[in-house]
Amino acid sequence: MKRKVALAGALLVALRCGAADDAAREIRINQVGFAPAAQKIAVVPDGAATGFSVIDSAGKTVLQGKLGAPAVWEASAEQVRLADLSPLKTAGSYRLRVDGLADSAPFTVAESPYKTLNAASIRAFYFNRASIALTPEFAGVYARAAGHPDDKVLVHASAASSTRPTGTVIASPKGWYDAGDYNKYVVNSGISTYTLLAAYEHYPAYFGQQSVKLPESGNGIPDILNEALWNLDRMLSMQDPADGGVYHKLTNLSFDGVVMPDQARTPRYVVQKGTAAALDFAAVMAVASRVMAPYEAQRPGLSARMLAAAEAAWKWAKANPARSYQQPADVFTGGYGDKSLADEFAWAAAELYISSGKGGYYAAFSEDQARLDTPGWGNVRTLGWISLAHHLQRLGPEADRARIAAGITALAGQLRTEWNSSAYKVAMKKSDFVWGSNAVALNQGMVLLQAYRLNGPADDLRAAQSALDYVLGRNATGYSFVTGFGARSPMHPHHRPSEADKVAAPVPGFVVGGPQAGQQDKAGCRKPYQSALPAKSYLDEHCSYASNEVAINWNAPLVYLSAGLDALTH
């Protein structure tokens, strides 16, 4: 009874939110589309209607069906019904129609419906490259001058050593700008780069046929790896060759203003070595060493160098097991601090075991007994399990195959249970609406695909589809959260180049952070949020770094999930 009263009160709050209430009367659907065999679900506001129809581009009715029973989604305090369009399998463009509501945004049914989206989500990394001019040939209207050559970077006092004292000049060019700002962080680019490498490792045929139109395209290396290499080369330069330690970040002392990269001229520093950075580095380099092994002709010696660098970083971390990042008093950029390091040790051990075959690394991995959870930059334990599950059949005798498979299956089962009971038919629950909530949804989808690939139930694939559907429009805001995709997508992301370049439309292919009730930026935004409810707390304004920023670790699972669904849904 108490729960019903609380939900009724929340619904009343939503009714008072004006524009938010108007948006609540819209049909929510994936605004990009579906494969013919995919489950196709839409969310319909509850009202008098009990049925739906699907119309094609000529206005002809091609499918009719009954709406599901009304249910309330706690995260948005909405009472909604579901429309299952799954019988619709013929290629074409369609809209969903329900009496009393405006027709839905258009959506398509097509083979490989996410091919263009996937390429754009990879190109978003290209648009966030440092140390290179983006030319009209590859960037079109988003061409810009090179920013941050980072060939003369200073060693910050917090990173000083006997071989590299304070003020030593080193070079660390390339890499990606982390998010809407111009700094480069090892920890966050670690999970981002891993996810791109895992996407290729899991779906090599899909990416082998893809052309993303990068400056390196046609060099004999798949474009997703060409893009990953831009950051891998930079990561290698963040390791101190004297001891194997890894600098936490390369940064200004404070954030730049809203200017183009070439106009940001403040000094740059490498800051502090840390255990998390060393272990994330070790894990990523171990993965990259095996992924790049077939491309010895294109990058001679790189695979071996990466594995050696990974092992050196592991040794440094073992000798410095609790050196958590502490933000120096004169540095005011993103922290990515993490005091819980058991997950980083487990991830690095798993990847080193797979790539080196040394049983000692598996023993180190097995020491960690914590439960699995949806991965994120500060919780990377599950990434190691994903890699072990992918390589399950070639692991050595010391590996507990049953435990590895069971771990992935159990985590996916928890997500599937939430998905199955959700009024929105998504695994996202109220507590998942944290900073970067869209990445939570996408990473949930990535986990679900692992269970499906381990011969799990078809519902794992359907629940993974729902994760992408959520990001592409089947959510309480009615936005497709990827710039340039869908009938309503973000126009004002918190992304310095998109705001400073004077091009009306933002750089396409970026997923924004998404709704979360913290609203940490509301004091600096002239326009108010339309709702405080977790699933509706979103503002499409540049000022909204708490809900509308872009970030490489949010884009990477979009690359993975869109490719995986294209590859697996036939």
PDB file of N, CA, C and O in Angstrom, residues 479-513:
ATOM      1  N   TYR A 479      13.897  11.243 -26.352  1.00  0.00           N
ATOM      2  CA  TYR A 479      15.078  11.537 -27.161  1.00  0.00           C
ATOM      3  C   TYR A 479      15.740  10.253 -27.638  1.00  0.00           C
ATOM      4  O   TYR A 479      15.823   9.266 -26.890  1.00  0.00           O
ATOM      5  N   SER A 480      16.243  10.273 -28.861  1.00  0.00           N
ATOM      6  CA  SER A 480      17.321   9.372 -29.220  1.00  0.00           C
ATOM      7  C   SER A 480      18.583  10.055 -28.730  1.00  0.00           C
ATOM      8  O   SER A 480      18.895  11.174 -29.148  1.00  0.00           O
ATOM      9  N   PHE A 481      19.308   9.403 -27.840  1.00  0.00           N
ATOM     10  CA  PHE A 481      20.415  10.063 -27.152  1.00  0.00           C
ATOM     11  C   PHE A 481      21.712  10.094 -27.954  1.00  0.00           C
ATOM     12  O   PHE A 481      22.755  10.447 -27.402  1.00  0.00           O
ATOM     13  N   VAL A 482      21.677   9.736 -29.224  1.00  0.00           N
ATOM     14  CA  VAL A 482      22.868   9.761 -30.080  1.00  0.00           C
ATOM     15  C   VAL A 482      22.745  10.935 -31.037  1.00  0.00           C
ATOM     16  O   VAL A 482      21.775  11.030 -31.797  1.00  0.00           O
ATOM     17  N   THR A 483      23.719  11.829 -31.018  1.00  0.00           N
ATOM     18  CA  THR A 483      23.667  13.006 -31.887  1.00  0.00           C
ATOM     19  C   THR A 483      23.573  12.591 -33.348  1.00  0.00           C
ATOM     20  O   THR A 483      24.296  11.711 -33.816  1.00  0.00           O
ATOM     21  N   GLY A 484      22.639  13.220 -34.061  1.00  0.00           N
ATOM     22  CA  GLY A 484      22.500  12.984 -35.491  1.00  0.00           C
ATOM     23  C   GLY A 484      21.680  11.770 -35.860  1.00  0.00           C
ATOM     24  O   GLY A 484      21.544  11.478 -37.059  1.00  0.00           O
ATOM     25  N   PHE A 485      21.114  11.058 -34.883  1.00  0.00           N
ATOM     26  CA  PHE A 485      20.349   9.847 -35.176  1.00  0.00           C
ATOM     27  C   PHE A 485      18.988   9.911 -34.486  1.00  0.00           C
ATOM     28  O   PHE A 485      18.910  10.128 -33.278  1.00  0.00           O
ATOM     29  N   GLY A 486      17.926   9.704 -35.294  1.00  0.00           N
ATOM     30  CA  GLY A 486      16.578   9.728 -34.761  1.00  0.00           C
ATOM     31  C   GLY A 486      15.876  11.035 -35.050  1.00  0.00           C
ATOM     32  O   GLY A 486      16.487  12.032 -35.451  1.00  0.00           O
ATOM     33  N   ALA A 487      14.563  11.018 -34.862  1.00  0.00           N
ATOM     34  CA  ALA A 487      13.756  12.203 -35.137  1.00  0.00           C
ATOM     35  C   ALA A 487      14.016  13.314 -34.134  1.00  0.00           C
ATOM     36  O   ALA A 487      13.861  14.494 -34.446  1.00  0.00           O
ATOM     37  N   ARG A 488      14.379  12.955 -32.907  1.00  0.00           N
ATOM     38  CA  ARG A 488      14.716  13.957 -31.891  1.00  0.00           C
ATOM     39  C   ARG A 488      15.990  13.513 -31.193  1.00  0.00           C
ATOM     40  O   ARG A 488      15.995  12.563 -30.424  1.00  0.00           O
ATOM     41  N   SER A 489      17.077  14.188 -31.484  1.00  0.00           N
ATOM     42  CA  SER A 489      18.361  13.847 -30.878  1.00  0.00           C
ATOM     43  C   SER A 489      18.981  15.110 -30.283  1.00  0.00           C
ATOM     44  O   SER A 489      18.575  16.226 -30.615  1.00  0.00           O
ATOM     45  N   PRO A 490      19.956  14.978 -29.398  1.00  0.00           N
ATOM     46  CA  PRO A 490      20.552  16.155 -28.742  1.00  0.00           C
ATOM     47  C   PRO A 490      21.157  17.126 -29.752  1.00  0.00           C
ATOM     48  O   PRO A 490      21.885  16.728 -30.664  1.00  0.00           O
ATOM     49  N   MET A 491      20.877  18.383 -29.550  1.00  0.00           N
ATOM     50  CA  MET A 491      21.415  19.440 -30.408  1.00  0.00           C
ATOM     51  C   MET A 491      22.478  20.285 -29.713  1.00  0.00           C
ATOM     52  O   MET A 491      23.211  21.015 -30.365  1.00  0.00           O
ATOM     53  N   HIS A 492      22.571  20.176 -28.401  1.00  0.00           N
ATOM     54  CA  HIS A 492      23.493  21.041 -27.646  1.00  0.00           C
ATOM     55  C   HIS A 492      24.290  20.238 -26.626  1.00  0.00           C
ATOM     56  O   HIS A 492      24.257  20.550 -25.420  1.00  0.00           O
ATOM     57  N   PRO A 493      25.029  19.230 -27.057  1.00  0.00           N
ATOM     58  CA  PRO A 493      25.793  18.435 -26.091  1.00  0.00           C
ATOM     59  C   PRO A 493      26.890  19.259 -25.430  1.00  0.00           C
ATOM     60  O   PRO A 493      27.387  20.236 -26.005  1.00  0.00           O
ATOM     61  N   HIS A 494      27.250  18.848 -24.223  1.00  0.00           N
ATOM     62  CA  HIS A 494      28.382  19.483 -23.541  1.00  0.00           C
ATOM     63  C   HIS A 494      29.654  18.906 -24.151  1.00  0.00           C
ATOM     64  O   HIS A 494      30.212  17.919 -23.681  1.00  0.00           O
ATOM     65  N   HIS A 495      30.090  19.558 -25.229  1.00  0.00           N
ATOM     66  CA  HIS A 495      31.227  19.095 -26.034  1.00  0.00           C
ATOM     67  C   HIS A 495      31.832  20.333 -26.651  1.00  0.00           C
ATOM     68  O   HIS A 495      31.222  20.981 -27.510  1.00  0.00           O
ATOM     69  N   ARG A 496      33.005  20.710 -26.217  1.00  0.00           N
ATOM     70  CA  ARG A 496      33.568  21.992 -26.611  1.00  0.00           C
ATOM     71  C   ARG A 496      33.637  22.200 -28.115  1.00  0.00           C
ATOM     72  O   ARG A 496      33.231  23.257 -28.604  1.00  0.00           O
ATOM     73  N   PRO A 497      34.131  21.234 -28.891  1.00  0.00           N
ATOM     74  CA  PRO A 497      34.164  21.480 -30.340  1.00  0.00           C
ATOM     75  C   PRO A 497      32.777  21.689 -30.946  1.00  0.00           C
ATOM     76  O   PRO A 497      32.605  22.548 -31.818  1.00  0.00           O
ATOM     77  N   SER A 498      31.786  20.936 -30.501  1.00  0.00           N
ATOM     78  CA  SER A 498      30.441  21.092 -31.055  1.00  0.00           C
ATOM     79  C   SER A 498      29.847  22.456 -30.714  1.00  0.00           C
ATOM     80  O   SER A 498      29.037  22.984 -31.480  1.00  0.00           O
ATOM     81  N   GLU A 499      30.225  23.016 -29.577  1.00  0.00           N
ATOM     82  CA  GLU A 499      29.709  24.323 -29.192  1.00  0.00           C
ATOM     83  C   GLU A 499      30.507  25.448 -29.830  1.00  0.00           C
ATOM     84  O   GLU A 499      29.943  26.491 -30.195  1.00  0.00           O
ATOM     85  N   ALA A 500      31.812  25.257 -30.001  1.00  0.00           N
ATOM     86  CA  ALA A 500      32.680  26.347 -30.455  1.00  0.00           C
ATOM     87  C   ALA A 500      32.821  26.417 -31.975  1.00  0.00           C
ATOM     88  O   ALA A 500      33.300  27.421 -32.495  1.00  0.00           O
ATOM     89  N   ASP A 501      32.432  25.358 -32.699  1.00  0.00           N
ATOM     90  CA  ASP A 501      32.712  25.345 -34.142  1.00  0.00           C
ATOM     91  C   ASP A 501      31.713  26.137 -34.978  1.00  0.00           C
ATOM     92  O   ASP A 501      31.894  26.285 -36.185  1.00  0.00           O
ATOM     93  N   LYS A 502      30.638  26.615 -34.368  1.00  0.00           N
ATOM     94  CA  LYS A 502      29.631  27.447 -35.030  1.00  0.00           C
ATOM     95  C   LYS A 502      28.830  26.678 -36.100  1.00  0.00           C
ATOM     96  O   LYS A 502      28.083  27.284 -36.865  1.00  0.00           O
ATOM     97  N   VAL A 503      28.979  25.359 -36.155  1.00  0.00           N
ATOM     98  CA  VAL A 503      28.130  24.534 -37.011  1.00  0.00           C
ATOM     99  C   VAL A 503      26.849  24.256 -36.235  1.00  0.00           C
ATOM    100  O   VAL A 503      26.897  23.884 -35.056  1.00  0.00           O
ATOM    101  N   ALA A 504      25.708  24.436 -36.865  1.00  0.00           N
ATOM    102  CA  ALA A 504      24.439  24.326 -36.137  1.00  0.00           C
ATOM    103  C   ALA A 504      24.248  22.948 -35.513  1.00  0.00           C
ATOM    104  O   ALA A 504      23.879  22.830 -34.341  1.00  0.00           O
ATOM    105  N   ALA A 505      24.480  21.909 -36.290  1.00  0.00           N
ATOM    106  CA  ALA A 505      24.296  20.555 -35.778  1.00  0.00           C
ATOM    107  C   ALA A 505      25.557  20.096 -35.059  1.00  0.00           C
ATOM    108  O   ALA A 505      26.676  20.400 -35.487  1.00  0.00           O
ATOM    109  N   PRO A 506      25.419  19.346 -33.975  1.00  0.00           N
ATOM    110  CA  PRO A 506      26.608  18.860 -33.269  1.00  0.00           C
ATOM    111  C   PRO A 506      27.314  17.763 -34.053  1.00  0.00           C
ATOM    112  O   PRO A 506      26.739  17.180 -34.980  1.00  0.00           O
ATOM    113  N   VAL A 507      28.547  17.492 -33.689  1.00  0.00           N
ATOM    114  CA  VAL A 507      29.276  16.371 -34.283  1.00  0.00           C
ATOM    115  C   VAL A 507      28.422  15.111 -34.109  1.00  0.00           C
ATOM    116  O   VAL A 507      27.973  14.809 -32.997  1.00  0.00           O
ATOM    117  N   PRO A 508      28.159  14.364 -35.183  1.00  0.00           N
ATOM    118  CA  PRO A 508      27.273  13.198 -35.075  1.00  0.00           C
ATOM    119  C   PRO A 508      27.972  11.977 -34.489  1.00  0.00           C
ATOM    120  O   PRO A 508      29.190  11.855 -34.516  1.00  0.00           O
ATOM    121  N   GLY A 509      27.150  11.059 -33.949  1.00  0.00           N
ATOM    122  CA  GLY A 509      27.651   9.774 -33.495  1.00  0.00           C
ATOM    123  C   GLY A 509      28.021   9.691 -32.034  1.00  0.00           C
ATOM    124  O   GLY A 509      28.461   8.641 -31.570  1.00  0.00           O
ATOM    125  N   PHE A 510      27.831  10.778 -31.260  1.00  0.00           N
ATOM    126  CA  PHE A 510      28.128  10.768 -29.835  1.00  0.00           C
ATOM    127  C   PHE A 510      26.876  10.423 -29.034  1.00  0.00           C
ATOM    128  O   PHE A 510      25.800  10.991 -29.271  1.00  0.00           O
ATOM    129  N   VAL A 511      27.000   9.538 -28.066  1.00  0.00           N
ATOM    130  CA  VAL A 511      25.920   9.318 -27.107  1.00  0.00           C
ATOM    131  C   VAL A 511      26.158  10.231 -25.911  1.00  0.00           C
ATOM    132  O   VAL A 511      27.281  10.329 -25.396  1.00  0.00           O
ATOM    133  N   VAL A 512      25.127  10.960 -25.514  1.00  0.00           N
ATOM    134  CA  VAL A 512      25.251  11.852 -24.358  1.00  0.00           C
ATOM    135  C   VAL A 512      25.005  11.052 -23.078  1.00  0.00           C
ATOM    136  O   VAL A 512      24.507   9.930 -23.106  1.00  0.00           O
ATOM    137  N   GLY A 513      25.344  11.667 -21.938  1.00  0.00           N
ATOM    138  CA  GLY A 513      25.306  10.948 -20.670  1.00  0.00           C
ATOM    139  C   GLY A 513      23.939  10.438 -20.279  1.00  0.00           C
ATOM    140  O   GLY A 513      23.787   9.314 -19.819  1.00  0.00           O
TER     141      GLY A 513
END
